[in-house]
Amino acid sequence: MIGSKNPAKVEAVQEFFKGRFETEVQFSPVPSPSGVSEQPLTLSETIDGACNRAAHAFTNAEGAALSIGLEGGLTPIQQAHTGYMNICAASVFDGSEHYIGLSSGFEHPASAIKLVVEEGQEIRDAYVEAGLESSDSFSKQGGAIGFMSDQKLSRAAYCQQALLVAYASYTKRTLLRLNG
């Protein structure tokens, strides 16, 4: 199950798992609340959002073996020009434990960050209000990562970075135990 109906997140999960298993695996999107603010402003809040989405999807899916939650958010980084970087967090949830992964981080334009931090806007709305993107082109151009990378990195590929790391932890879960 995928804890979102967001097309970029659904695409990220479906593409990631395509061909990974001998039998066909279905990951169906389930609208799942993040349980965090619309625009997370810390790493912890972003991870919580991914975990909440994965847990909600799992509990609302009969017979699911795994569920996936993805959440994008900002995290304070003192060395960053704007003081924040965007990251994507992924949770692979097996019904009892979350396996977490993070994407690479990137900065947003200062004009957008100011609107997010000072006025509480979501990043998409901040890009539009700052005149960086139109409402229509923002999603079509791959969101913020598409804008910042000149469409060299899609939003789905960006989310897959976090999913790859989370899934790697899941597949190597026995190695993660500190106490046996």
mmCIF file with all atom_site columns, C-alpha atoms in Angstrom:
data_model
loop_
_atom_site.group_PDB
_atom_site.id
_atom_site.type_symbol
_atom_site.label_atom_id
_atom_site.label_alt_id
_atom_site.label_comp_id
_atom_site.label_asym_id
_atom_site.label_entity_id
_atom_site.label_seq_id
_atom_site.pdbx_PDB_ins_code
_atom_site.Cartn_x
_atom_site.Cartn_y
_atom_site.Cartn_z
_atom_site.occupancy
_atom_site.B_iso_or_equiv
_atom_site.pdbx_formal_charge
_atom_site.auth_seq_id
_atom_site.auth_comp_id
_atom_site.auth_asym_id
_atom_site.auth_atom_id
_atom_site.pdbx_PDB_model_num
ATOM 1   C CA . MET A 1 1   ? 0.000  0.000   0.000   1.00 0.00 ? 1   MET A CA 1
ATOM 2   C CA . ILE A 1 2   ? 1.087  3.542   -0.680  1.00 0.00 ? 2   ILE A CA 1
ATOM 3   C CA . GLY A 1 3   ? 0.118  6.088   1.955   1.00 0.00 ? 3   GLY A CA 1
ATOM 4   C CA . SER A 1 4   ? -0.802 8.763   -0.582  1.00 0.00 ? 4   SER A CA 1
ATOM 5   C CA . LYS A 1 5   ? -2.764 9.395   -3.742  1.00 0.00 ? 5   LYS A CA 1
ATOM 6   C CA . ASN A 1 6   ? -0.256 12.041  -4.869  1.00 0.00 ? 6   ASN A CA 1
ATOM 7   C CA . PRO A 1 7   ? 0.631  11.087  -8.464  1.00 0.00 ? 7   PRO A CA 1
ATOM 8   C CA . ALA A 1 8   ? 4.385  11.695  -8.057  1.00 0.00 ? 8   ALA A CA 1
ATOM 9   C CA . LYS A 1 9   ? 4.548  9.574   -4.893  1.00 0.00 ? 9   LYS A CA 1
ATOM 10  C CA . VAL A 1 10  ? 2.475  6.790   -6.454  1.00 0.00 ? 10  VAL A CA 1
ATOM 11  C CA . GLU A 1 11  ? 4.702  6.820   -9.539  1.00 0.00 ? 11  GLU A CA 1
ATOM 12  C CA . ALA A 1 12  ? 7.829  6.734   -7.365  1.00 0.00 ? 12  ALA A CA 1
ATOM 13  C CA . VAL A 1 13  ? 6.683  3.628   -5.503  1.00 0.00 ? 13  VAL A CA 1
ATOM 14  C CA . GLN A 1 14  ? 5.280  1.779   -8.502  1.00 0.00 ? 14  GLN A CA 1
ATOM 15  C CA . GLU A 1 15  ? 8.395  2.428   -10.601 1.00 0.00 ? 15  GLU A CA 1
ATOM 16  C CA . PHE A 1 16  ? 10.714 1.499   -7.731  1.00 0.00 ? 16  PHE A CA 1
ATOM 17  C CA . PHE A 1 17  ? 9.113  -1.898  -7.187  1.00 0.00 ? 17  PHE A CA 1
ATOM 18  C CA . LYS A 1 18  ? 8.556  -2.752  -10.851 1.00 0.00 ? 18  LYS A CA 1
ATOM 19  C CA . GLY A 1 19  ? 10.446 -5.984  -11.575 1.00 0.00 ? 19  GLY A CA 1
ATOM 20  C CA . ARG A 1 20  ? 11.897 -6.355  -8.050  1.00 0.00 ? 20  ARG A CA 1
ATOM 21  C CA . PHE A 1 21  ? 9.923  -9.480  -7.247  1.00 0.00 ? 21  PHE A CA 1
ATOM 22  C CA . GLU A 1 22  ? 9.376  -12.756 -9.087  1.00 0.00 ? 22  GLU A CA 1
ATOM 23  C CA . THR A 1 23  ? 5.627  -12.310 -8.850  1.00 0.00 ? 23  THR A CA 1
ATOM 24  C CA . GLU A 1 24  ? 3.722  -9.158  -9.614  1.00 0.00 ? 24  GLU A CA 1
ATOM 25  C CA . VAL A 1 25  ? 3.214  -6.989  -6.559  1.00 0.00 ? 25  VAL A CA 1
ATOM 26  C CA . GLN A 1 26  ? 0.418  -4.462  -6.278  1.00 0.00 ? 26  GLN A CA 1
ATOM 27  C CA . PHE A 1 27  ? 0.923  -1.208  -4.419  1.00 0.00 ? 27  PHE A CA 1
ATOM 28  C CA . SER A 1 28  ? -2.383 0.601   -4.267  1.00 0.00 ? 28  SER A CA 1
ATOM 29  C CA . PRO A 1 29  ? -2.677 4.260   -3.246  1.00 0.00 ? 29  PRO A CA 1
ATOM 30  C CA . VAL A 1 30  ? -4.608 4.984   -0.061  1.00 0.00 ? 30  VAL A CA 1
ATOM 31  C CA . PRO A 1 31  ? -5.292 8.554   1.055   1.00 0.00 ? 31  PRO A CA 1
ATOM 32  C CA . SER A 1 32  ? -3.381 8.737   4.332   1.00 0.00 ? 32  SER A CA 1
ATOM 33  C CA . PRO A 1 33  ? -3.012 11.698  6.658   1.00 0.00 ? 33  PRO A CA 1
ATOM 34  C CA . SER A 1 34  ? 0.513  12.667  7.588   1.00 0.00 ? 34  SER A CA 1
ATOM 35  C CA . GLY A 1 35  ? -0.497 13.808  11.055  1.00 0.00 ? 35  GLY A CA 1
ATOM 36  C CA . VAL A 1 36  ? 2.023  16.644  10.797  1.00 0.00 ? 36  VAL A CA 1
ATOM 37  C CA . SER A 1 37  ? 1.799  20.208  9.536   1.00 0.00 ? 37  SER A CA 1
ATOM 38  C CA . GLU A 1 38  ? 1.138  20.796  5.836   1.00 0.00 ? 38  GLU A CA 1
ATOM 39  C CA . GLN A 1 39  ? 4.724  21.989  5.478   1.00 0.00 ? 39  GLN A CA 1
ATOM 40  C CA . PRO A 1 40  ? 7.010  20.149  7.896   1.00 0.00 ? 40  PRO A CA 1
ATOM 41  C CA . LEU A 1 41  ? 9.872  22.336  9.112   1.00 0.00 ? 41  LEU A CA 1
ATOM 42  C CA . THR A 1 42  ? 12.053 19.759  10.869  1.00 0.00 ? 42  THR A CA 1
ATOM 43  C CA . LEU A 1 43  ? 13.603 16.427  10.008  1.00 0.00 ? 43  LEU A CA 1
ATOM 44  C CA . SER A 1 44  ? 11.732 14.732  12.857  1.00 0.00 ? 44  SER A CA 1
ATOM 45  C CA . GLU A 1 45  ? 8.374  16.093  11.695  1.00 0.00 ? 45  GLU A CA 1
ATOM 46  C CA . THR A 1 46  ? 9.080  14.994  8.129   1.00 0.00 ? 46  THR A CA 1
ATOM 47  C CA . ILE A 1 47  ? 9.987  11.460  9.234   1.00 0.00 ? 47  ILE A CA 1
ATOM 48  C CA . ASP A 1 48  ? 6.901  11.347  11.470  1.00 0.00 ? 48  ASP A CA 1
ATOM 49  C CA . GLY A 1 49  ? 4.774  12.265  8.455   1.00 0.00 ? 49  GLY A CA 1
ATOM 50  C CA . ALA A 1 50  ? 6.218  9.406   6.387   1.00 0.00 ? 50  ALA A CA 1
ATOM 51  C CA . CYS A 1 51  ? 5.726  6.923   9.239   1.00 0.00 ? 51  CYS A CA 1
ATOM 52  C CA . ASN A 1 52  ? 2.178  8.082   9.892   1.00 0.00 ? 52  ASN A CA 1
ATOM 53  C CA . ARG A 1 53  ? 1.266  7.723   6.223   1.00 0.00 ? 53  ARG A CA 1
ATOM 54  C CA . ALA A 1 54  ? 2.774  4.219   6.046   1.00 0.00 ? 54  ALA A CA 1
ATOM 55  C CA . ALA A 1 55  ? 1.069  3.064   9.257   1.00 0.00 ? 55  ALA A CA 1
ATOM 56  C CA . HIS A 1 56  ? -2.303 4.444   8.162   1.00 0.00 ? 56  HIS A CA 1
ATOM 57  C CA . ALA A 1 57  ? -2.047 2.757   4.775   1.00 0.00 ? 57  ALA A CA 1
ATOM 58  C CA . PHE A 1 58  ? -1.089 -0.554  6.374   1.00 0.00 ? 58  PHE A CA 1
ATOM 59  C CA . THR A 1 59  ? -3.986 -0.568  8.833   1.00 0.00 ? 59  THR A CA 1
ATOM 60  C CA . ASN A 1 60  ? -6.438 0.327   6.081   1.00 0.00 ? 60  ASN A CA 1
ATOM 61  C CA . ALA A 1 61  ? -5.338 -2.375  3.663   1.00 0.00 ? 61  ALA A CA 1
ATOM 62  C CA . GLU A 1 62  ? -6.453 -5.939  4.020   1.00 0.00 ? 62  GLU A CA 1
ATOM 63  C CA . GLY A 1 63  ? -3.641 -8.436  3.532   1.00 0.00 ? 63  GLY A CA 1
ATOM 64  C CA . ALA A 1 64  ? -0.862 -5.914  2.985   1.00 0.00 ? 64  ALA A CA 1
ATOM 65  C CA . ALA A 1 65  ? 2.668  -7.208  3.599   1.00 0.00 ? 65  ALA A CA 1
ATOM 66  C CA . LEU A 1 66  ? 4.270  -3.764  3.372   1.00 0.00 ? 66  LEU A CA 1
ATOM 67  C CA . SER A 1 67  ? 3.181  -0.184  3.136   1.00 0.00 ? 67  SER A CA 1
ATOM 68  C CA . ILE A 1 68  ? 5.094  2.866   2.035   1.00 0.00 ? 68  ILE A CA 1
ATOM 69  C CA . GLY A 1 69  ? 4.888  6.417   3.343   1.00 0.00 ? 69  GLY A CA 1
ATOM 70  C CA . LEU A 1 70  ? 6.632  9.381   1.733   1.00 0.00 ? 70  LEU A CA 1
ATOM 71  C CA . GLU A 1 71  ? 6.814  12.902  3.139   1.00 0.00 ? 71  GLU A CA 1
ATOM 72  C CA . GLY A 1 72  ? 8.673  15.948  1.901   1.00 0.00 ? 72  GLY A CA 1
ATOM 73  C CA . GLY A 1 73  ? 9.735  18.655  4.296   1.00 0.00 ? 73  GLY A CA 1
ATOM 74  C CA . LEU A 1 74  ? 12.283 21.227  5.266   1.00 0.00 ? 74  LEU A CA 1
ATOM 75  C CA . THR A 1 75  ? 14.935 20.767  7.875   1.00 0.00 ? 75  THR A CA 1
ATOM 76  C CA . PRO A 1 76  ? 17.093 23.464  9.459   1.00 0.00 ? 76  PRO A CA 1
ATOM 77  C CA . ILE A 1 77  ? 20.674 23.330  8.206   1.00 0.00 ? 77  ILE A CA 1
ATOM 78  C CA . GLN A 1 78  ? 22.851 26.031  9.675   1.00 0.00 ? 78  GLN A CA 1
ATOM 79  C CA . GLN A 1 79  ? 25.335 25.934  6.792   1.00 0.00 ? 79  GLN A CA 1
ATOM 80  C CA . ALA A 1 80  ? 22.672 26.294  4.091   1.00 0.00 ? 80  ALA A CA 1
ATOM 81  C CA . HIS A 1 81  ? 22.332 29.735  2.504   1.00 0.00 ? 81  HIS A CA 1
ATOM 82  C CA . THR A 1 82  ? 18.654 29.966  3.441   1.00 0.00 ? 82  THR A CA 1
ATOM 83  C CA . GLY A 1 83  ? 19.022 28.040  6.702   1.00 0.00 ? 83  GLY A CA 1
ATOM 84  C CA . TYR A 1 84  ? 16.865 25.163  5.383   1.00 0.00 ? 84  TYR A CA 1
ATOM 85  C CA . MET A 1 85  ? 17.117 22.247  3.024   1.00 0.00 ? 85  MET A CA 1
ATOM 86  C CA . ASN A 1 86  ? 14.346 20.142  1.560   1.00 0.00 ? 86  ASN A CA 1
ATOM 87  C CA . ILE A 1 87  ? 14.425 16.387  2.089   1.00 0.00 ? 87  ILE A CA 1
ATOM 88  C CA . CYS A 1 88  ? 12.096 13.501  1.380   1.00 0.00 ? 88  CYS A CA 1
ATOM 89  C CA . ALA A 1 89  ? 11.603 10.850  4.049   1.00 0.00 ? 89  ALA A CA 1
ATOM 90  C CA . ALA A 1 90  ? 10.374 7.344   3.280   1.00 0.00 ? 90  ALA A CA 1
ATOM 91  C CA . SER A 1 91  ? 9.014  4.707   5.611   1.00 0.00 ? 91  SER A CA 1
ATOM 92  C CA . VAL A 1 92  ? 8.738  1.068   4.647   1.00 0.00 ? 92  VAL A CA 1
ATOM 93  C CA . PHE A 1 93  ? 6.384  -0.418  7.248   1.00 0.00 ? 93  PHE A CA 1
ATOM 94  C CA . ASP A 1 94  ? 5.904  -4.152  7.780   1.00 0.00 ? 94  ASP A CA 1
ATOM 95  C CA . GLY A 1 95  ? 3.102  -3.857  10.298  1.00 0.00 ? 95  GLY A CA 1
ATOM 96  C CA . SER A 1 96  ? 5.350  -3.650  13.329  1.00 0.00 ? 96  SER A CA 1
ATOM 97  C CA . GLU A 1 97  ? 8.471  -1.689  12.413  1.00 0.00 ? 97  GLU A CA 1
ATOM 98  C CA . HIS A 1 98  ? 9.328  1.296   10.253  1.00 0.00 ? 98  HIS A CA 1
ATOM 99  C CA . TYR A 1 99  ? 12.449 1.318   8.094   1.00 0.00 ? 99  TYR A CA 1
ATOM 100 C CA . ILE A 1 100 ? 13.441 4.890   7.297   1.00 0.00 ? 100 ILE A CA 1
ATOM 101 C CA . GLY A 1 101 ? 15.283 6.412   4.371   1.00 0.00 ? 101 GLY A CA 1
ATOM 102 C CA . LEU A 1 102 ? 16.105 9.963   3.354   1.00 0.00 ? 102 LEU A CA 1
ATOM 103 C CA . SER A 1 103 ? 16.748 11.587  0.008   1.00 0.00 ? 103 SER A CA 1
ATOM 104 C CA . SER A 1 104 ? 19.488 14.010  -0.831  1.00 0.00 ? 104 SER A CA 1
ATOM 105 C CA . GLY A 1 105 ? 18.755 17.549  0.290   1.00 0.00 ? 105 GLY A CA 1
ATOM 106 C CA . PHE A 1 106 ? 18.423 20.716  -1.721  1.00 0.00 ? 106 PHE A CA 1
ATOM 107 C CA . GLU A 1 107 ? 17.775 24.373  -1.053  1.00 0.00 ? 107 GLU A CA 1
ATOM 108 C CA . HIS A 1 108 ? 14.819 26.411  -2.227  1.00 0.00 ? 108 HIS A CA 1
ATOM 109 C CA . PRO A 1 109 ? 15.064 30.022  -3.399  1.00 0.00 ? 109 PRO A CA 1
ATOM 110 C CA . ALA A 1 110 ? 15.271 32.470  -0.489  1.00 0.00 ? 110 ALA A CA 1
ATOM 111 C CA . SER A 1 111 ? 12.056 34.195  -1.570  1.00 0.00 ? 111 SER A CA 1
ATOM 112 C CA . ALA A 1 112 ? 10.111 30.930  -1.232  1.00 0.00 ? 112 ALA A CA 1
ATOM 113 C CA . ILE A 1 113 ? 11.736 29.960  2.088   1.00 0.00 ? 113 ILE A CA 1
ATOM 114 C CA . LYS A 1 114 ? 10.839 33.341  3.554   1.00 0.00 ? 114 LYS A CA 1
ATOM 115 C CA . LEU A 1 115 ? 7.155  32.794  2.724   1.00 0.00 ? 115 LEU A CA 1
ATOM 116 C CA . VAL A 1 116 ? 7.212  29.281  4.171   1.00 0.00 ? 116 VAL A CA 1
ATOM 117 C CA . VAL A 1 117 ? 8.998  30.156  7.403   1.00 0.00 ? 117 VAL A CA 1
ATOM 118 C CA . GLU A 1 118 ? 7.506  33.583  8.085   1.00 0.00 ? 118 GLU A CA 1
ATOM 119 C CA . GLU A 1 119 ? 3.980  33.117  6.715   1.00 0.00 ? 119 GLU A CA 1
ATOM 120 C CA . GLY A 1 120 ? 3.455  29.384  7.079   1.00 0.00 ? 120 GLY A CA 1
ATOM 121 C CA . GLN A 1 121 ? 2.876  28.708  3.390   1.00 0.00 ? 121 GLN A CA 1
ATOM 122 C CA . GLU A 1 122 ? 3.373  25.353  1.734   1.00 0.00 ? 122 GLU A CA 1
ATOM 123 C CA . ILE A 1 123 ? 6.368  25.318  -0.592  1.00 0.00 ? 123 ILE A CA 1
ATOM 124 C CA . ARG A 1 124 ? 4.204  25.007  -3.723  1.00 0.00 ? 124 ARG A CA 1
ATOM 125 C CA . ASP A 1 125 ? 2.203  28.099  -2.795  1.00 0.00 ? 125 ASP A CA 1
ATOM 126 C CA . ALA A 1 126 ? 5.369  29.976  -1.865  1.00 0.00 ? 126 ALA A CA 1
ATOM 127 C CA . TYR A 1 127 ? 6.890  29.328  -5.317  1.00 0.00 ? 127 TYR A CA 1
ATOM 128 C CA . VAL A 1 128 ? 3.737  30.665  -6.950  1.00 0.00 ? 128 VAL A CA 1
ATOM 129 C CA . GLU A 1 129 ? 3.444  33.740  -4.694  1.00 0.00 ? 129 GLU A CA 1
ATOM 130 C CA . ALA A 1 130 ? 7.161  34.508  -5.119  1.00 0.00 ? 130 ALA A CA 1
ATOM 131 C CA . GLY A 1 131 ? 6.616  34.488  -8.902  1.00 0.00 ? 131 GLY A CA 1
ATOM 132 C CA . LEU A 1 132 ? 8.967  31.559  -9.461  1.00 0.00 ? 132 LEU A CA 1
ATOM 133 C CA . GLU A 1 133 ? 6.371  29.252  -11.012 1.00 0.00 ? 133 GLU A CA 1
ATOM 134 C CA . SER A 1 134 ? 2.744  29.373  -12.048 1.00 0.00 ? 134 SER A CA 1
ATOM 135 C CA . SER A 1 135 ? 0.267  27.122  -10.299 1.00 0.00 ? 135 SER A CA 1
ATOM 136 C CA . ASP A 1 136 ? -0.177 25.021  -13.447 1.00 0.00 ? 136 ASP A CA 1
ATOM 137 C CA . SER A 1 137 ? 3.480  24.660  -14.337 1.00 0.00 ? 137 SER A CA 1
ATOM 138 C CA . PHE A 1 138 ? 4.687  23.772  -10.840 1.00 0.00 ? 138 PHE A CA 1
ATOM 139 C CA . SER A 1 139 ? 3.388  20.198  -10.865 1.00 0.00 ? 139 SER A CA 1
ATOM 140 C CA . LYS A 1 140 ? 3.944  19.698  -14.588 1.00 0.00 ? 140 LYS A CA 1
ATOM 141 C CA . GLN A 1 141 ? 7.580  20.734  -14.247 1.00 0.00 ? 141 GLN A CA 1
ATOM 142 C CA . GLY A 1 142 ? 8.275  18.257  -11.454 1.00 0.00 ? 142 GLY A CA 1
ATOM 143 C CA . GLY A 1 143 ? 7.647  20.455  -8.444  1.00 0.00 ? 143 GLY A CA 1
ATOM 144 C CA . ALA A 1 144 ? 10.411 22.205  -6.563  1.00 0.00 ? 144 ALA A CA 1
ATOM 145 C CA . ILE A 1 145 ? 13.110 19.645  -7.363  1.00 0.00 ? 145 ILE A CA 1
ATOM 146 C CA . GLY A 1 146 ? 12.223 19.886  -11.049 1.00 0.00 ? 146 GLY A CA 1
ATOM 147 C CA . PHE A 1 147 ? 12.489 23.673  -10.868 1.00 0.00 ? 147 PHE A CA 1
ATOM 148 C CA . MET A 1 148 ? 15.764 23.689  -8.945  1.00 0.00 ? 148 MET A CA 1
ATOM 149 C CA . SER A 1 149 ? 17.397 20.991  -11.112 1.00 0.00 ? 149 SER A CA 1
ATOM 150 C CA . ASP A 1 150 ? 16.169 22.406  -14.429 1.00 0.00 ? 150 ASP A CA 1
ATOM 151 C CA . GLN A 1 151 ? 14.094 19.221  -14.842 1.00 0.00 ? 151 GLN A CA 1
ATOM 152 C CA . LYS A 1 152 ? 17.173 16.988  -14.485 1.00 0.00 ? 152 LYS A CA 1
ATOM 153 C CA . LEU A 1 153 ? 15.613 15.239  -11.470 1.00 0.00 ? 153 LEU A CA 1
ATOM 154 C CA . SER A 1 154 ? 11.929 14.382  -11.361 1.00 0.00 ? 154 SER A CA 1
ATOM 155 C CA . ARG A 1 155 ? 9.936  14.441  -8.168  1.00 0.00 ? 155 ARG A CA 1
ATOM 156 C CA . ALA A 1 156 ? 9.356  10.690  -8.497  1.00 0.00 ? 156 ALA A CA 1
ATOM 157 C CA . ALA A 1 157 ? 13.098 10.007  -8.851  1.00 0.00 ? 157 ALA A CA 1
ATOM 158 C CA . TYR A 1 158 ? 13.775 12.272  -5.877  1.00 0.00 ? 158 TYR A CA 1
ATOM 159 C CA . CYS A 1 159 ? 11.287 10.304  -3.738  1.00 0.00 ? 159 CYS A CA 1
ATOM 160 C CA . GLN A 1 160 ? 12.858 7.050   -4.939  1.00 0.00 ? 160 GLN A CA 1
ATOM 161 C CA . GLN A 1 161 ? 16.164 8.065   -3.342  1.00 0.00 ? 161 GLN A CA 1
ATOM 162 C CA . ALA A 1 162 ? 14.534 7.934   0.091   1.00 0.00 ? 162 ALA A CA 1
ATOM 163 C CA . LEU A 1 163 ? 12.607 4.785   -0.783  1.00 0.00 ? 163 LEU A CA 1
ATOM 164 C CA . LEU A 1 164 ? 15.774 3.011   -1.927  1.00 0.00 ? 164 LEU A CA 1
ATOM 165 C CA . VAL A 1 165 ? 17.481 3.655   1.405   1.00 0.00 ? 165 VAL A CA 1
ATOM 166 C CA . ALA A 1 166 ? 14.394 2.691   3.438   1.00 0.00 ? 166 ALA A CA 1
ATOM 167 C CA . TYR A 1 167 ? 13.907 -0.506  1.446   1.00 0.00 ? 167 TYR A CA 1
ATOM 168 C CA . ALA A 1 168 ? 17.588 -1.378  1.808   1.00 0.00 ? 168 ALA A CA 1
ATOM 169 C CA . SER A 1 169 ? 17.187 -1.121  5.585   1.00 0.00 ? 169 SER A CA 1
ATOM 170 C CA . TYR A 1 170 ? 14.110 -3.332  5.390   1.00 0.00 ? 170 TYR A CA 1
ATOM 171 C CA . THR A 1 171 ? 15.899 -6.012  3.355   1.00 0.00 ? 171 THR A CA 1
ATOM 172 C CA . LYS A 1 172 ? 18.899 -5.932  5.734   1.00 0.00 ? 172 LYS A CA 1
ATOM 173 C CA . ARG A 1 173 ? 16.789 -5.523  8.879   1.00 0.00 ? 173 ARG A CA 1
ATOM 174 C CA . THR A 1 174 ? 18.492 -8.342  10.766  1.00 0.00 ? 174 THR A CA 1
ATOM 175 C CA . LEU A 1 175 ? 21.753 -6.408  10.556  1.00 0.00 ? 175 LEU A CA 1
ATOM 176 C CA . LEU A 1 176 ? 20.174 -3.350  12.199  1.00 0.00 ? 176 LEU A CA 1
ATOM 177 C CA . ARG A 1 177 ? 19.596 -4.924  15.596  1.00 0.00 ? 177 ARG A CA 1
ATOM 178 C CA . LEU A 1 178 ? 21.965 -3.670  18.283  1.00 0.00 ? 178 LEU A CA 1
ATOM 179 C CA . ASN A 1 179 ? 21.009 -6.386  20.748  1.00 0.00 ? 179 ASN A CA 1
ATOM 180 C CA . GLY A 1 180 ? 21.067 -9.499  18.621  1.00 0.00 ? 180 GLY A CA 1
#
